[in-house]
Amino acid sequence: MPRRTTACGAGFPFANHRDTPMRNRSSMRSGFRAMAAMLAVFAITIGTTSAALAQKPPWPARPIELINPFPAGGASDEMSRYIAQKLGAELGQPVLVINVPGAGGSIGMQRLARAPKDGYTIGLAHSGTHVITPLVYAKVGYDPVKDFTPVAQLVDYANVLVVNASGPYKTLQDLLGAAKRNPGAINYASAGNGTSNHLSAEMLAAMSGVKFTHIPYKGSAPAMVDVLSGTVPFMFDAMSTSLPQIRSGRLRALATTGRTRERQLPDVPTVGEIVPGYLVAGWAGIMAPAGVPVEVVARLSKALEKVVNTPDALAYFASRGNVAAYGPPAHLAELVTRDLQFWAPVVKASGAKVD
């Protein structure tokens, strides 16, 4: 008896009902495989689309906060505002200065260390906040190396020892002579325990064999007010904030702390000329919290390099006794490590410690 066939489309014979179960199972398996392939393609398409939609906008997409760890009106505040203005113009987003003063800059640095790791919070750091304060304070609240991402060095600077111009001290020798005759009777102001101007005075006392009494303030601005009024005889301060008062005749500069005399004060000796071996040189730079994406740090650092190397910035920093000195992240990290090693024995010898 001839086999029956059923046409399904032109030229596609299928077996009779006795072959159907095997053929159906094969067809089902093929169908499942085709459906699985389609679902996989669909999932990949949806996933790719979702990932594209979920991508963050290019950084920076909103304003950036720059933490200044000292009060308004001081050298740190002035530098923060200058950098904020220029950096904002370079990045195309506003940079807002947030003053978070107290405890030698450590309160502001604590806030920076705990900020989101997205590059929208940065801070002005210097050798005080990342070297002196961590060595002086028993509980500083942050690790100067592990809790931060170095972004860029901005400047090198030296401090200047200033007295009220109407006071009795005409030279550094006058001040040291009076301190030797009256141990502990002469007060000095500083921007706070553990700041570079605090340790500048402690180093001077230790290396010249005299004793001063320390009066810490919450920043250099209020300290300077009392020196100008004659309430406190002297202080070490940043060149940037002291120069206008020196030029106006209200302050007298007795010495600077760098290796060589300052271009802005060529007739003022270095402390090292009177006390051999004395040297205090600082730096300032920008830090971010640890863990900020590498590409964000690179963008920030490149923008700061452009800012610092402009003729306007070079003139601005020079007029305030600073030396513009851009350094990339690795260089700033090296400065922190180097200065921690240098200052640790100095702080220990001075006995300066804050609980």
CSV table of C-alpha atoms in Angstrom, one decimal, residues 32-195:
chain,number,residue,atom,x,y,z
A,32,PHE,CA,13.1,26.3,22.3
A,33,ARG,CA,16.6,27.0,21.1
A,34,ALA,CA,15.4,29.7,18.8
A,35,MET,CA,13.3,31.3,21.5
A,36,ALA,CA,16.2,31.2,24.0
A,37,ALA,CA,18.5,32.9,21.5
A,38,MET,CA,15.9,35.6,20.9
A,39,LEU,CA,15.5,36.1,24.7
A,40,ALA,CA,19.3,36.4,25.1
A,41,VAL,CA,19.6,39.0,22.4
A,42,PHE,CA,16.6,40.9,24.0
A,43,ALA,CA,18.3,40.8,27.4
A,44,ILE,CA,21.6,42.0,26.0
A,45,THR,CA,19.9,44.8,24.2
A,46,ILE,CA,17.9,45.9,27.3
A,47,GLY,CA,21.0,45.6,29.5
A,48,THR,CA,23.1,47.7,27.1
A,49,THR,CA,20.3,50.3,26.9
A,50,SER,CA,19.9,50.4,30.7
A,51,ALA,CA,23.6,50.8,31.2
A,52,ALA,CA,23.8,53.6,28.8
A,53,LEU,CA,20.9,55.3,30.4
A,54,ALA,CA,22.4,54.8,33.9
A,55,GLN,CA,25.8,56.3,33.0
A,56,LYS,CA,26.7,59.3,35.1
A,57,PRO,CA,27.0,62.7,33.3
A,58,PRO,CA,30.5,63.9,32.6
A,59,TRP,CA,32.3,65.3,35.7
A,60,PRO,CA,31.8,68.0,36.8
A,61,ALA,CA,28.0,68.2,36.3
A,62,ARG,CA,27.3,70.5,39.4
A,63,PRO,CA,29.1,72.9,41.7
A,64,ILE,CA,32.1,71.8,43.7
A,65,GLU,CA,32.8,72.5,47.4
A,66,LEU,CA,36.3,73.6,48.4
A,67,ILE,CA,36.9,73.2,52.2
A,68,ASN,CA,39.1,75.8,53.8
A,69,PRO,CA,40.0,74.5,57.3
A,70,PHE,CA,40.7,78.0,58.7
A,71,PRO,CA,38.5,81.1,59.4
A,72,ALA,CA,37.6,83.7,56.9
A,73,GLY,CA,40.1,86.6,56.5
A,74,GLY,CA,43.3,84.6,56.8
A,75,ALA,CA,45.9,83.5,54.3
A,76,SER,CA,44.3,80.1,53.8
A,77,ASP,CA,40.9,81.7,53.1
A,78,GLU,CA,42.3,84.2,50.7
A,79,MET,CA,44.1,81.5,48.7
A,80,SER,CA,41.0,79.3,48.8
A,81,ARG,CA,38.9,82.0,47.2
A,82,TYR,CA,41.4,82.8,44.5
A,83,ILE,CA,41.8,79.2,43.6
A,84,ALA,CA,38.0,78.6,43.7
A,85,GLN,CA,37.4,81.5,41.3
A,86,LYS,CA,40.0,80.4,38.8
A,87,LEU,CA,39.3,76.7,39.0
A,88,GLY,CA,35.6,77.2,38.5
A,89,ALA,CA,36.3,79.2,35.3
A,90,GLU,CA,38.5,76.4,34.1
A,91,LEU,CA,36.1,73.6,34.9
A,92,GLY,CA,32.9,75.4,33.8
A,93,GLN,CA,31.2,74.9,37.2
A,94,PRO,CA,31.2,77.1,40.3
A,95,VAL,CA,33.6,76.2,43.1
A,96,LEU,CA,32.2,77.2,46.5
A,97,VAL,CA,34.5,77.9,49.5
A,98,ILE,CA,33.3,76.4,52.7
A,99,ASN,CA,35.1,77.6,55.9
A,100,VAL,CA,35.4,74.8,58.5
A,101,PRO,CA,37.9,76.2,61.1
A,102,GLY,CA,39.2,74.8,64.4
A,103,ALA,CA,41.8,72.6,66.0
A,104,GLY,CA,44.7,73.5,63.8
A,105,GLY,CA,42.7,72.8,60.6
A,106,SER,CA,41.8,69.2,61.7
A,107,ILE,CA,38.1,69.8,61.9
A,108,GLY,CA,38.0,70.8,58.2
A,109,MET,CA,40.2,68.0,57.2
A,110,GLN,CA,38.0,65.5,59.1
A,111,ARG,CA,35.0,66.8,57.1
A,112,LEU,CA,37.0,66.4,53.9
A,113,ALA,CA,38.1,62.8,54.7
A,114,ARG,CA,34.5,61.8,55.3
A,115,ALA,CA,33.0,63.5,52.2
A,116,PRO,CA,31.6,61.5,49.3
A,117,LYS,CA,34.3,60.1,47.0
A,118,ASP,CA,32.8,61.7,43.9
A,119,GLY,CA,35.2,64.7,43.4
A,120,TYR,CA,32.6,67.3,44.3
A,121,THR,CA,34.3,68.0,47.6
A,122,ILE,CA,38.0,69.0,47.7
A,123,GLY,CA,40.0,70.9,50.3
A,124,LEU,CA,42.9,73.3,50.7
A,125,ALA,CA,45.6,71.4,52.6
A,126,HIS,CA,49.1,72.4,53.6
A,127,SER,CA,52.1,71.3,55.7
A,128,GLY,CA,50.2,72.3,58.8
A,129,THR,CA,47.0,70.3,58.3
A,130,HIS,CA,48.8,67.2,56.9
A,131,VAL,CA,52.1,67.2,58.8
A,132,ILE,CA,52.2,69.3,61.9
A,133,THR,CA,48.7,68.9,63.2
A,134,PRO,CA,48.7,65.1,62.9
A,135,LEU,CA,52.0,65.0,64.8
A,136,VAL,CA,50.9,67.4,67.5
A,137,TYR,CA,47.3,66.2,68.2
A,138,ALA,CA,46.9,63.0,70.1
A,139,LYS,CA,43.6,62.3,68.3
A,140,VAL,CA,43.5,64.2,65.0
A,141,GLY,CA,40.6,62.3,63.6
A,142,TYR,CA,42.2,61.4,60.2
A,143,ASP,CA,45.2,59.7,58.7
A,144,PRO,CA,47.1,62.3,56.6
A,145,VAL,CA,48.2,59.7,54.1
A,146,LYS,CA,45.5,57.0,54.0
A,147,ASP,CA,42.4,59.2,54.2
A,148,PHE,CA,43.1,61.5,51.3
A,149,THR,CA,43.8,61.6,47.6
A,150,PRO,CA,46.5,64.1,46.6
A,151,VAL,CA,45.4,66.2,43.7
A,152,ALA,CA,48.0,69.0,43.2
A,153,GLN,CA,50.6,71.1,44.9
A,154,LEU,CA,49.9,74.9,44.5
A,155,VAL,CA,52.7,76.8,46.2
A,156,ASP,CA,55.8,76.8,48.3
A,157,TYR,CA,55.9,79.4,51.1
A,158,ALA,CA,57.8,80.6,54.2
A,159,ASN,CA,56.5,82.3,57.3
A,160,VAL,CA,57.6,85.7,58.6
A,161,LEU,CA,58.1,86.7,62.2
A,162,VAL,CA,56.3,90.0,62.8
A,163,VAL,CA,55.9,92.3,65.8
A,164,ASN,CA,53.8,95.4,66.4
A,165,ALA,CA,55.7,98.3,64.8
A,166,SER,CA,55.3,100.4,67.9
A,167,GLY,CA,56.7,97.7,70.2
A,168,PRO,CA,60.2,97.5,71.7
A,169,TYR,CA,61.6,94.8,69.4
A,170,LYS,CA,63.6,96.2,66.4
A,171,THR,CA,65.5,93.0,65.5
A,172,LEU,CA,65.3,89.3,66.2
A,173,GLN,CA,68.3,89.6,68.5
A,174,ASP,CA,66.2,92.1,70.6
A,175,LEU,CA,63.4,89.6,70.9
A,176,LEU,CA,65.7,86.7,71.8
A,177,GLY,CA,67.6,88.8,74.3
A,178,ALA,CA,64.4,89.8,76.1
A,179,ALA,CA,63.2,86.2,76.2
A,180,LYS,CA,66.5,85.1,77.7
A,181,ARG,CA,66.3,87.7,80.4
A,182,ASN,CA,62.6,86.9,81.2
A,183,PRO,CA,61.9,83.2,80.5
A,184,GLY,CA,58.2,82.6,79.6
A,185,ALA,CA,57.3,86.3,80.0
A,186,ILE,CA,56.9,87.0,76.3
A,187,ASN,CA,53.7,85.7,74.6
A,188,TYR,CA,53.3,84.8,71.0
A,189,ALA,CA,50.1,84.2,68.9
A,190,SER,CA,49.5,81.4,66.4
A,191,ALA,CA,46.7,80.2,64.2
A,192,GLY,CA,46.2,77.3,66.6
A,193,ASN,CA,47.9,74.3,68.1
A,194,GLY,CA,49.8,72.3,65.6
A,195,THR,CA,49.9,75.0,62.9
